[in-house]
């Protein structure tokens, strides 16, 4: 029996136990019913999703999840991003094991949409995004990096699962995440958590603190901070024994000779040759790039508020974060031309690294009586800067004089957003009405700075030794290995301004019926104007049953970095070029200016308390996105010849893509791509939430002490994505290759299956005196993937489909209050060590014996355990 099968059964037993517990509770509900209490968050006023006053989770016109600080901490995860995934079935964070910057700067997807389609607010104000385009492995996406926000500063997180561009502007296609910070004027806490993976690696230390100070009678100052240190997790297979590290030996002459196969990717032993004696002492675990990237993160925040009088108060919220992280790349065997054996006689592993700084300052003043209107004037500036380096690398065209560390360049993004909002409640013809309107201005600025010249120039050296000694090295080798430095002609400095005007009206025609209307116009300096609208309504037939629904339009402005982004990536055997959309080369290949992604959303839901005080909500939705931005599938620079006259098919006289576009700078075998609006996509789904809290009396059926609290909850998400249209390729591309498509079959499969088809979270907690226990059972459904059998293998070119989903995981937390103000918690995530399916053998790289699928729900790390001490005062 495989480990996957065994752990799957354990997971099913866990679900069965929870289901049995739920049945027992139902049986005993009659005696406990009078003592039940509502979940604390249901009656809490929320500020996300409408500008009307007095809305709660219980009476909201759209689905809103409220995750309090305790739930965030119980997740036992490294950051807010992963904490949200643990609590919300509609929020998915792909496990990016591929070793690049996208695995260090991660992102999450709400309701199956691109991570850039979720707007992030902090205390109701727009948060700036990351400077790195491609966060979380998603091309053309620069979302907000939630991991830079300290968990210690959070009071709760409100998640609106519905489109809200008409309320908040660009990016709110899937919904809104609003982080509400802790503004308590007194008291404090500190905690320390240590954990590691059961199979080794990932040693993690997390220190948090928060302290409040009262200013005057009603003002406050809250200081919070967090420090995270996580070591690397390595889950690579041993190296394939058939892969040669060193040059084989001719048994007759005793000289080193070239191996069989491709020297840069699959060198193997030629017929009649013998292995180099050095093979006997080689490191068979040289690949260390599958697992989790190590990082350290320091994040701090200041929350401030001070009333100026009984009608006006000023407020501020400031954050600062620093992160260092690294990601090992593919091992370069010592026999490759991509090595200088005088520097690395036994090969080397390049390591990409980032040094990131992120900060934000929000300042505002608001009041409650400006000619009868509530008003709010605020301005927030945020900036994210990422220095990229590669260490333990080389530019072989510099020979023995090559540096081994390179500065690759800098990504920098800033946003300055200012708002003025007005809101007032009226009685119009005896109908309660809330009216709101406002204006917003945002200035964005993106810069890409060049790196070390030695990271992108040819040093003139040839192969120094070995069978290829004296061989000229092509331009493909004239870069820092793993990640070429950004060239001066790739530098960017672009700005964009946008101005919005928005109006909202909320009415309650009768006590049981509420209607929200919103419209917004937004003008961008680069691509023009967009208007969006939203209509939401709810009707309660009784205190136990209500229905709600929304129709809205939305849009996502292309990330500023995407409009002019270009990059060069160094693979094992070639270099891949992403051309700037506005560059002459991309335009010659049919590129056009990127247009905003637009959406139309429909949702309908039922909220009910069917029996015993259970809170139940079922919401169905459909999101149609047009002009989806993706990357063009790579065009090979040495492919079919251009046609002089596409109409009659006359071939050009011997010109390749490289010669025609770049005067030969892009070499045969290199890849060319650019960003474009490629397709339309539709997402349909159903979300279910249910919870019940019991306050147990004496002689209860569980034999727990009177006053014990028991909570059971379920949340589920069913999802289906499908491409409704793939746009035609530009004529210039079809002239180059009549069979070219903007999305290959594999790209289409991966685009429509970026997250599981279904997700279920069953959780239960019990509080007995000083003791608390919590268990969460999670299921990730079908997650199809595909791959093409590489050249040189049997059945090369065949596309293979497989599944890395259908996974159960179990999380457990046990806490004990050793004093009234001190708690010790032992927690485990994925305690049975479930792993995804391994990649099918025909798709394995020649270097591997096996590997686990990337970009799934979980990685190959296995079980994680931690212990935490939390002290409050």
Short mmCIF file of C-alpha atoms in Angstrom, two decimals, residues 324-801:
data_model
loop_
_atom_site.label_atom_id
_atom_site.label_comp_id
_atom_site.label_asym_id
_atom_site.label_seq_id
_atom_site.Cartn_x
_atom_site.Cartn_y
_atom_site.Cartn_z
CA UNK A 324 15.25 38.03 2.81
CA UNK A 325 14.63 34.79 0.95
CA UNK A 326 16.42 32.48 -1.43
CA UNK A 327 15.65 29.62 -3.78
CA UNK A 328 18.19 27.03 -5.02
CA UNK A 329 18.06 26.33 -8.76
CA UNK A 330 18.97 23.30 -10.87
CA UNK A 331 22.37 21.81 -10.10
CA UNK A 332 24.92 22.39 -12.86
CA UNK A 333 26.97 19.23 -13.32
CA UNK A 334 30.74 19.80 -13.56
CA UNK A 335 30.96 18.45 -17.14
CA UNK A 336 28.71 21.16 -18.62
CA UNK A 337 29.89 24.02 -20.79
CA UNK A 338 27.90 26.17 -18.35
CA UNK A 339 30.65 25.59 -15.79
CA UNK A 340 34.18 26.81 -15.25
CA UNK A 341 35.79 23.78 -13.63
CA UNK A 342 38.62 25.92 -12.24
CA UNK A 343 35.97 27.55 -10.00
CA UNK A 344 33.49 24.70 -9.50
CA UNK A 345 35.35 21.40 -10.03
CA UNK A 346 32.38 19.42 -8.67
CA UNK A 347 29.56 21.50 -10.15
CA UNK A 348 27.39 24.12 -8.48
CA UNK A 349 23.85 25.11 -7.55
CA UNK A 350 22.97 28.74 -8.32
CA UNK A 351 20.76 30.37 -5.70
CA UNK A 352 18.31 33.16 -6.53
CA UNK A 353 17.84 35.57 -3.64
CA UNK A 354 15.71 38.60 -2.84
CA UNK A 355 16.20 41.44 -0.40
CA UNK A 356 12.83 43.13 0.00
CA UNK A 357 11.62 46.28 1.73
CA UNK A 358 7.94 47.15 2.04
CA UNK A 359 6.35 50.10 3.80
CA UNK A 360 3.10 52.02 3.91
CA UNK A 361 1.77 55.13 5.63
CA UNK A 362 -1.94 55.92 5.98
CA UNK A 363 -3.05 59.26 7.40
CA UNK A 364 -6.59 60.52 7.66
CA UNK A 365 -9.11 62.72 9.37
CA UNK A 366 -12.84 62.04 9.66
CA UNK A 367 -15.90 63.45 11.29
CA UNK A 368 -19.58 62.84 11.82
CA UNK A 369 -21.25 66.18 11.14
CA UNK A 370 -20.31 68.17 8.05
CA UNK A 371 -23.67 69.78 7.33
CA UNK A 372 -25.17 66.50 8.49
CA UNK A 373 -22.78 64.28 6.56
CA UNK A 374 -20.21 61.79 7.86
CA UNK A 375 -16.95 62.44 6.06
CA UNK A 376 -13.51 60.86 5.68
CA UNK A 377 -10.42 62.39 4.08
CA UNK A 378 -7.39 60.09 3.79
CA UNK A 379 -4.18 59.53 1.91
CA UNK A 380 -2.02 56.39 1.85
CA UNK A 381 1.40 55.90 0.27
CA UNK A 382 2.89 52.43 -0.10
CA UNK A 383 6.07 51.16 -1.69
CA UNK A 384 7.58 47.75 -2.36
CA UNK A 385 11.20 47.34 -3.44
CA UNK A 386 12.91 44.04 -4.30
CA UNK A 387 16.62 43.68 -4.97
CA UNK A 388 17.33 40.46 -6.84
CA UNK A 389 20.65 38.62 -6.67
CA UNK A 390 22.01 35.26 -7.69
CA UNK A 391 24.76 33.60 -5.67
CA UNK A 392 26.98 30.59 -6.28
CA UNK A 393 26.61 31.30 -9.99
CA UNK A 394 28.91 32.11 -12.92
CA UNK A 395 29.14 33.72 -16.36
CA UNK A 396 31.27 31.16 -18.16
CA UNK A 397 32.22 33.60 -20.94
CA UNK A 398 34.41 35.38 -18.36
CA UNK A 399 36.31 32.15 -17.66
CA UNK A 400 38.23 31.92 -14.40
CA UNK A 401 37.78 35.69 -13.91
CA UNK A 402 33.99 35.38 -13.61
CA UNK A 403 32.24 36.65 -10.47
CA UNK A 404 30.27 34.05 -8.53
CA UNK A 405 27.61 36.45 -7.21
CA UNK A 406 25.65 38.89 -9.36
CA UNK A 407 23.29 41.76 -8.68
CA UNK A 408 20.41 41.06 -11.07
CA UNK A 409 18.52 44.32 -10.64
CA UNK A 410 15.73 46.03 -8.72
CA UNK A 411 11.93 45.97 -8.94
CA UNK A 412 10.22 48.97 -7.37
CA UNK A 413 6.51 49.81 -7.22
CA UNK A 414 4.74 52.58 -5.35
CA UNK A 415 1.15 53.75 -5.11
CA UNK A 416 -0.21 56.96 -3.62
CA UNK A 417 -3.97 56.87 -3.10
CA UNK A 418 -6.14 59.70 -1.73
CA UNK A 419 -9.85 59.56 -0.95
CA UNK A 420 -12.63 61.87 0.14
CA UNK A 421 -15.85 60.08 1.18
CA UNK A 422 -19.22 61.41 2.28
CA UNK A 423 -22.10 59.40 3.74
CA UNK A 424 -25.47 60.27 5.21
CA UNK A 425 -28.59 58.47 6.33
CA UNK A 426 -32.00 59.85 5.32
CA UNK A 427 -35.64 59.03 5.56
CA UNK A 428 -37.03 59.49 2.04
CA UNK A 429 -40.80 59.00 1.97
CA UNK A 430 -40.37 57.14 5.28
CA UNK A 431 -37.88 54.77 3.63
CA UNK A 432 -34.49 54.47 5.41
CA UNK A 433 -31.84 55.44 2.88
CA UNK A 434 -28.06 55.64 3.05
CA UNK A 435 -26.35 57.78 0.41
CA UNK A 436 -22.61 57.81 -0.15
CA UNK A 437 -20.33 59.28 -2.73
CA UNK A 438 -16.71 60.22 -3.07
CA UNK A 439 -13.65 60.74 -5.21
CA UNK A 440 -10.33 58.92 -5.36
CA UNK A 441 -7.01 59.64 -7.02
CA UNK A 442 -4.20 57.12 -7.36
CA UNK A 443 -0.70 57.55 -8.78
CA UNK A 444 1.31 54.42 -9.53
CA UNK A 445 5.02 54.25 -10.34
CA UNK A 446 7.00 51.20 -11.48
CA UNK A 447 10.74 51.00 -12.02
CA UNK A 448 12.98 48.17 -13.16
CA UNK A 449 16.70 48.78 -12.64
CA UNK A 450 19.60 47.10 -14.42
CA UNK A 451 22.08 44.78 -12.74
CA UNK A 452 25.77 43.93 -13.01
CA UNK A 453 27.20 44.13 -16.53
CA UNK A 454 28.94 40.79 -16.02
CA UNK A 455 25.49 39.25 -15.63
CA UNK A 456 24.45 39.98 -19.23
CA UNK A 457 27.60 40.57 -21.34
CA UNK A 458 29.98 38.24 -23.17
CA UNK A 459 33.40 38.16 -21.58
CA UNK A 460 35.12 36.68 -24.63
CA UNK A 461 36.42 33.51 -22.96
CA UNK A 462 36.10 30.10 -24.57
CA UNK A 463 35.73 26.68 -22.95
CA UNK A 464 38.89 26.35 -20.87
CA UNK A 465 39.33 22.60 -20.55
CA UNK A 466 37.81 19.19 -21.19
CA UNK A 467 36.92 17.64 -24.56
CA UNK A 468 35.39 20.97 -25.71
CA UNK A 469 38.44 23.07 -24.80
CA UNK A 470 38.75 26.08 -27.09
CA UNK A 471 35.11 25.95 -28.21
CA UNK A 472 33.46 29.36 -28.68
CA UNK A 473 30.60 29.99 -26.26
CA UNK A 474 27.38 31.37 -27.75
CA UNK A 475 25.40 34.32 -26.41
CA UNK A 476 23.17 31.88 -24.52
CA UNK A 477 26.07 31.36 -22.10
CA UNK A 478 26.87 35.08 -21.79
CA UNK A 479 24.73 35.55 -18.70
CA UNK A 480 24.80 34.85 -14.99
CA UNK A 481 23.59 31.27 -14.70
CA UNK A 482 20.03 30.70 -13.42
CA UNK A 483 18.98 34.34 -13.77
CA UNK A 484 20.55 36.83 -16.20
CA UNK A 485 21.00 40.37 -14.92
CA UNK A 486 18.61 42.99 -16.29
CA UNK A 487 20.18 44.92 -19.14
CA UNK A 488 20.15 48.72 -19.46
CA UNK A 489 17.76 48.42 -22.43
CA UNK A 490 15.37 46.50 -20.16
CA UNK A 491 15.17 49.28 -17.57
CA UNK A 492 11.71 50.71 -16.99
CA UNK A 493 10.36 53.88 -15.42
CA UNK A 494 6.61 54.20 -15.98
CA UNK A 495 3.83 56.05 -14.19
CA UNK A 496 0.07 55.98 -14.28
CA UNK A 497 -2.65 58.19 -12.80
CA UNK A 498 -6.26 57.27 -12.23
CA UNK A 499 -9.20 59.27 -10.92
CA UNK A 500 -12.53 57.84 -9.75
CA UNK A 501 -15.96 59.15 -8.86
CA UNK A 502 -18.39 56.80 -7.14
CA UNK A 503 -21.95 56.90 -5.79
CA UNK A 504 -23.80 54.42 -3.64
CA UNK A 505 -27.38 54.17 -2.42
CA UNK A 506 -28.75 51.68 0.11
CA UNK A 507 -32.48 51.56 0.78
CA UNK A 508 -34.78 49.50 2.97
CA UNK A 509 -38.24 49.73 1.36
CA UNK A 510 -39.66 47.44 4.03
CA UNK A 511 -38.05 46.06 7.15
CA UNK A 512 -37.30 42.69 5.54
CA UNK A 513 -36.00 44.01 2.22
CA UNK A 514 -32.78 45.89 1.51
CA UNK A 515 -31.33 47.06 -1.80
CA UNK A 516 -27.83 48.39 -2.53
CA UNK A 517 -26.93 50.27 -5.71
CA UNK A 518 -23.46 51.46 -6.72
CA UNK A 519 -21.88 53.00 -9.79
CA UNK A 520 -18.30 54.08 -10.38
CA UNK A 521 -16.40 55.78 -13.17
CA UNK A 522 -12.62 55.47 -13.32
CA UNK A 523 -10.27 57.20 -15.75
CA UNK A 524 -6.73 55.93 -16.36
CA UNK A 525 -4.01 57.97 -17.99
CA UNK A 526 -2.77 55.02 -20.08
CA UNK A 527 -5.80 53.17 -21.46
CA UNK A 528 -8.81 55.42 -20.85
CA UNK A 529 -12.00 55.12 -18.83
CA UNK A 530 -14.05 52.32 -17.35
CA UNK A 531 -17.49 52.42 -15.74
CA UNK A 532 -18.83 49.71 -13.44
CA UNK A 533 -22.12 49.15 -11.60
CA UNK A 534 -23.51 46.87 -8.93
CA UNK A 535 -27.02 45.91 -7.75
CA UNK A 536 -27.43 43.83 -4.58
CA UNK A 537 -30.56 42.91 -2.68
CA UNK A 538 -31.70 40.78 0.22
CA UNK A 539 -35.14 39.73 1.41
CA UNK A 540 -35.80 37.96 4.71
CA UNK A 541 -38.99 35.89 4.67
CA UNK A 542 -38.58 35.32 8.40
CA UNK A 543 -35.81 35.50 11.02
CA UNK A 544 -34.92 31.96 9.91
CA UNK A 545 -34.86 32.34 6.12
CA UNK A 546 -33.61 34.94 3.67
CA UNK A 547 -32.38 35.21 0.09
CA UNK A 548 -29.79 37.51 -1.41
CA UNK A 549 -28.33 38.22 -4.82
CA UNK A 550 -25.99 40.50 -6.73
CA UNK A 551 -25.35 41.46 -10.35
CA UNK A 552 -22.27 43.56 -11.02
CA UNK A 553 -19.58 44.44 -13.53
CA UNK A 554 -15.90 44.79 -12.77
CA UNK A 555 -12.49 45.21 -14.25
CA UNK A 556 -8.81 44.72 -13.54
CA UNK A 557 -6.36 47.25 -14.93
CA UNK A 558 -3.20 45.58 -16.25
CA UNK A 559 -0.43 45.69 -13.67
CA UNK A 560 1.74 48.70 -14.37
CA UNK A 561 4.77 46.43 -14.63
CA UNK A 562 3.03 44.34 -17.29
CA UNK A 563 2.69 47.25 -19.70
CA UNK A 564 6.42 47.48 -20.28
CA UNK A 565 7.90 44.41 -18.62
CA UNK A 566 10.61 42.42 -20.37
CA UNK A 567 12.88 39.75 -18.99
CA UNK A 568 15.40 37.08 -19.87
CA UNK A 569 15.36 33.66 -18.23
CA UNK A 570 18.21 31.15 -18.40
CA UNK A 571 17.11 27.52 -18.72
CA UNK A 572 19.32 24.42 -18.87
CA UNK A 573 19.82 24.46 -22.61
CA UNK A 574 18.48 27.82 -23.86
CA UNK A 575 17.50 31.35 -22.98
CA UNK A 576 13.86 32.48 -22.91
CA UNK A 577 12.98 36.08 -23.72
CA UNK A 578 9.80 37.82 -22.57
CA UNK A 579 9.58 40.85 -24.81
CA UNK A 580 8.01 44.11 -23.65
CA UNK A 581 4.58 44.51 -25.27
CA UNK A 582 5.62 47.95 -26.50
CA UNK A 583 9.00 46.84 -27.90
CA UNK A 584 9.67 46.84 -31.69
CA UNK A 585 10.42 43.09 -31.51
CA UNK A 586 7.08 42.25 -29.86
CA UNK A 587 5.14 44.55 -32.18
CA UNK A 588 6.79 42.80 -35.13
CA UNK A 589 5.37 39.56 -33.67
CA UNK A 590 1.85 41.02 -33.47
CA UNK A 591 1.81 42.42 -29.91
CA UNK A 592 -0.80 45.06 -29.10
CA UNK A 593 -1.27 47.32 -26.04
CA UNK A 594 -2.75 45.38 -23.13
CA UNK A 595 -6.42 46.06 -22.38
CA UNK A 596 -8.13 45.75 -18.97
CA UNK A 597 -9.69 42.45 -18.02
CA UNK A 598 -13.43 42.98 -17.59
CA UNK A 599 -16.03 40.90 -15.78
CA UNK A 600 -19.74 40.34 -15.29
CA UNK A 601 -20.72 38.64 -12.01
CA UNK A 602 -23.97 37.00 -10.94
CA UNK A 603 -24.68 35.52 -7.53
CA UNK A 604 -27.66 34.18 -5.61
CA UNK A 605 -27.74 32.88 -2.08
CA UNK A 606 -29.93 31.51 0.69
CA UNK A 607 -29.26 32.19 4.37
CA UNK A 608 -31.10 30.19 6.97
CA UNK A 609 -31.34 28.93 10.52
CA UNK A 610 -33.19 25.72 9.71
CA UNK A 611 -33.09 24.09 13.18
CA UNK A 612 -31.33 24.20 16.56
CA UNK A 613 -29.81 27.59 15.83
CA UNK A 614 -27.52 26.34 13.07
CA UNK A 615 -26.31 29.14 10.81
CA UNK A 616 -26.41 28.07 7.17
CA UNK A 617 -25.60 29.92 3.96
CA UNK A 618 -25.53 28.64 0.38
CA UNK A 619 -24.33 30.95 -2.40
CA UNK A 620 -24.06 30.21 -6.13
CA UNK A 621 -22.11 32.46 -8.47
CA UNK A 622 -20.91 32.93 -12.02
CA UNK A 623 -18.01 35.16 -13.06
CA UNK A 624 -17.34 35.86 -16.73
CA UNK A 625 -13.94 37.44 -17.46
CA UNK A 626 -13.03 38.83 -20.86
CA UNK A 627 -9.60 39.88 -22.16
CA UNK A 628 -7.77 37.51 -19.81
CA UNK A 629 -4.07 38.44 -19.81
CA UNK A 630 -1.61 35.56 -20.20
CA UNK A 631 1.80 34.97 -21.75
CA UNK A 632 2.10 33.85 -25.35
CA UNK A 633 3.27 30.26 -25.58
CA UNK A 634 6.95 30.48 -26.45
CA UNK A 635 7.89 30.83 -30.11
CA UNK A 636 11.10 29.01 -30.93
CA UNK A 637 13.58 31.37 -32.53
CA UNK A 638 14.85 28.68 -34.89
CA UNK A 639 11.46 27.49 -36.11
CA UNK A 640 9.86 27.65 -39.55
CA UNK A 641 10.94 30.43 -41.87
CA UNK A 642 9.02 33.66 -42.28
CA UNK A 643 6.87 34.08 -45.35
CA UNK A 644 7.48 37.02 -47.66
CA UNK A 645 3.86 36.93 -48.74
CA UNK A 646 1.54 35.16 -46.30
CA UNK A 647 -1.26 35.30 -48.87
CA UNK A 648 0.48 33.00 -51.33
CA UNK A 649 2.89 31.27 -48.97
CA UNK A 650 6.10 32.40 -50.63
CA UNK A 651 8.96 31.59 -48.22
CA UNK A 652 11.45 34.21 -47.12
CA UNK A 653 15.06 33.58 -48.17
CA UNK A 654 16.44 31.85 -45.10
CA UNK A 655 15.45 34.24 -42.32
CA UNK A 656 14.70 32.83 -38.89
CA UNK A 657 12.77 34.70 -36.21
CA UNK A 658 16.06 35.59 -34.57
CA UNK A 659 17.59 37.07 -37.71
CA UNK A 660 14.50 39.01 -38.66
CA UNK A 661 13.80 40.55 -35.27
CA UNK A 662 17.05 40.83 -33.36
CA UNK A 663 19.89 40.71 -35.85
CA UNK A 664 20.89 37.37 -34.43
CA UNK A 665 21.08 38.36 -30.74
CA UNK A 666 18.41 35.80 -29.92
CA UNK A 667 19.94 32.45 -30.74
CA UNK A 668 18.42 29.42 -32.46
CA UNK A 669 16.63 27.32 -29.87
CA UNK A 670 15.82 30.27 -27.61
CA UNK A 671 12.21 31.05 -26.73
CA UNK A 672 10.32 34.27 -27.43
CA UNK A 673 7.12 35.34 -25.65
CA UNK A 674 5.16 38.43 -24.66
CA UNK A 675 2.03 39.29 -22.67
CA UNK A 676 -1.31 39.60 -24.41
CA UNK A 677 -5.09 39.49 -23.99
CA UNK A 678 -5.65 35.89 -25.01
CA UNK A 679 -9.05 34.58 -23.97
CA UNK A 680 -12.38 34.71 -22.16
CA UNK A 681 -13.02 32.46 -19.18
CA UNK A 682 -16.09 31.60 -17.11
CA UNK A 683 -16.16 30.40 -13.51
CA UNK A 684 -19.20 28.86 -11.85
CA UNK A 685 -19.37 27.78 -8.26
CA UNK A 686 -21.37 27.04 -5.13
CA UNK A 687 -20.24 27.94 -1.60
CA UNK A 688 -21.71 26.50 1.60
CA UNK A 689 -21.06 27.54 5.20
CA UNK A 690 -22.64 26.15 8.36
CA UNK A 691 -21.77 26.44 12.02
CA UNK A 692 -23.21 25.71 15.44
CA UNK A 693 -21.99 26.60 18.94
CA UNK A 694 -23.16 24.74 22.07
CA UNK A 695 -22.80 25.98 25.63
CA UNK A 696 -23.17 22.70 27.50
CA UNK A 697 -25.20 22.26 30.66
CA UNK A 698 -24.70 19.84 33.54
CA UNK A 699 -25.03 16.11 32.70
CA UNK A 700 -24.52 16.63 28.97
CA UNK A 701 -24.13 13.62 26.68
CA UNK A 702 -20.37 14.25 26.25
CA UNK A 703 -19.79 14.17 30.01
CA UNK A 704 -18.04 17.54 29.87
CA UNK A 705 -18.20 20.04 32.73
CA UNK A 706 -21.08 22.51 32.70
CA UNK A 707 -20.14 25.70 30.87
CA UNK A 708 -17.95 23.92 28.33
CA UNK A 709 -18.23 25.33 24.84
CA UNK A 710 -18.36 23.17 21.73
CA UNK A 711 -18.32 24.49 18.16
CA UNK A 712 -18.73 22.61 14.90
CA UNK A 713 -18.48 24.18 11.46
CA UNK A 714 -18.41 23.24 7.82
CA UNK A 715 -17.42 25.25 4.77
CA UNK A 716 -17.41 23.98 1.20
CA UNK A 717 -16.68 25.26 -2.26
CA UNK A 718 -17.51 23.66 -5.62
CA UNK A 719 -15.94 25.23 -8.67
CA UNK A 720 -15.76 24.82 -12.43
CA UNK A 721 -13.78 26.98 -14.86
CA UNK A 722 -13.97 26.82 -18.63
CA UNK A 723 -12.53 28.76 -21.52
CA UNK A 724 -15.35 30.25 -23.54
CA UNK A 725 -13.13 31.79 -26.21
CA UNK A 726 -9.49 31.75 -27.30
CA UNK A 727 -8.66 34.74 -29.46
CA UNK A 728 -7.17 34.35 -32.90
CA UNK A 729 -3.41 34.64 -33.16
CA UNK A 730 -2.13 37.79 -34.91
CA UNK A 731 -1.72 37.31 -38.69
CA UNK A 732 2.02 37.83 -38.45
CA UNK A 733 2.27 34.82 -36.11
CA UNK A 734 0.12 32.58 -38.29
CA UNK A 735 2.29 33.59 -41.24
CA UNK A 736 5.27 32.38 -39.26
CA UNK A 737 3.47 29.21 -38.13
CA UNK A 738 -0.07 28.48 -39.42
CA UNK A 739 -0.74 26.13 -36.48
CA UNK A 740 0.16 28.56 -33.71
CA UNK A 741 -2.42 29.29 -30.98
CA UNK A 742 -2.36 31.81 -28.17
CA UNK A 743 -3.03 29.00 -25.67
CA UNK A 744 -1.75 25.46 -26.18
CA UNK A 745 -3.87 22.52 -25.03
CA UNK A 746 -1.64 22.18 -21.97
CA UNK A 747 -1.88 25.90 -21.19
CA UNK A 748 -5.66 25.68 -21.46
CA UNK A 749 -5.82 22.73 -19.06
CA UNK A 750 -3.62 24.48 -16.53
CA UNK A 751 -5.47 27.81 -16.87
CA UNK A 752 -8.86 26.22 -16.21
CA UNK A 753 -7.52 24.06 -13.38
CA UNK A 754 -5.43 26.44 -11.32
CA UNK A 755 -7.29 25.36 -8.20
CA UNK A 756 -9.26 22.32 -7.00
CA UNK A 757 -12.73 21.54 -8.35
CA UNK A 758 -13.98 21.35 -4.78
CA UNK A 759 -12.81 22.12 -1.26
CA UNK A 760 -14.27 21.13 2.11
CA UNK A 761 -13.27 22.23 5.60
CA UNK A 762 -14.78 20.50 8.64
CA UNK A 763 -13.66 21.81 11.99
CA UNK A 764 -14.52 21.36 15.62
CA UNK A 765 -13.32 22.94 18.83
CA UNK A 766 -14.01 22.38 22.50
CA UNK A 767 -13.28 24.65 25.47
CA UNK A 768 -13.22 22.94 28.87
CA UNK A 769 -11.98 25.14 31.65
CA UNK A 770 -8.34 25.91 30.91
CA UNK A 771 -8.15 23.40 28.06
CA UNK A 772 -8.99 23.93 24.39
CA UNK A 773 -8.78 21.43 21.54
CA UNK A 774 -9.24 22.18 17.85
CA UNK A 775 -9.29 19.87 14.82
CA UNK A 776 -9.69 20.74 11.17
CA UNK A 777 -10.21 18.26 8.35
CA UNK A 778 -9.60 19.66 4.85
CA UNK A 779 -10.26 18.11 1.47
CA UNK A 780 -8.90 19.38 -1.85
CA UNK A 781 -10.69 17.91 -4.85
CA UNK A 782 -9.68 17.07 -8.39
CA UNK A 783 -6.77 19.12 -9.70
CA UNK A 784 -5.90 18.07 -13.28
CA UNK A 785 -2.45 18.71 -14.71
CA UNK A 786 -0.79 17.89 -18.03
CA UNK A 787 2.68 17.64 -19.49
CA UNK A 788 4.41 16.76 -22.76
CA UNK A 789 6.90 13.88 -22.91
CA UNK A 790 10.29 15.50 -23.58
CA UNK A 791 12.31 14.96 -26.74
CA UNK A 792 14.60 11.95 -26.71
CA UNK A 793 12.20 9.89 -24.60
CA UNK A 794 9.88 7.12 -25.80
CA UNK A 795 6.61 8.62 -27.10
CA UNK A 796 8.19 12.09 -27.20
CA UNK A 797 5.65 14.84 -27.80
CA UNK A 798 2.78 12.87 -26.26
CA UNK A 799 0.66 14.89 -23.85
CA UNK A 800 -0.06 13.14 -20.55
CA UNK A 801 -2.83 14.20 -18.19
#
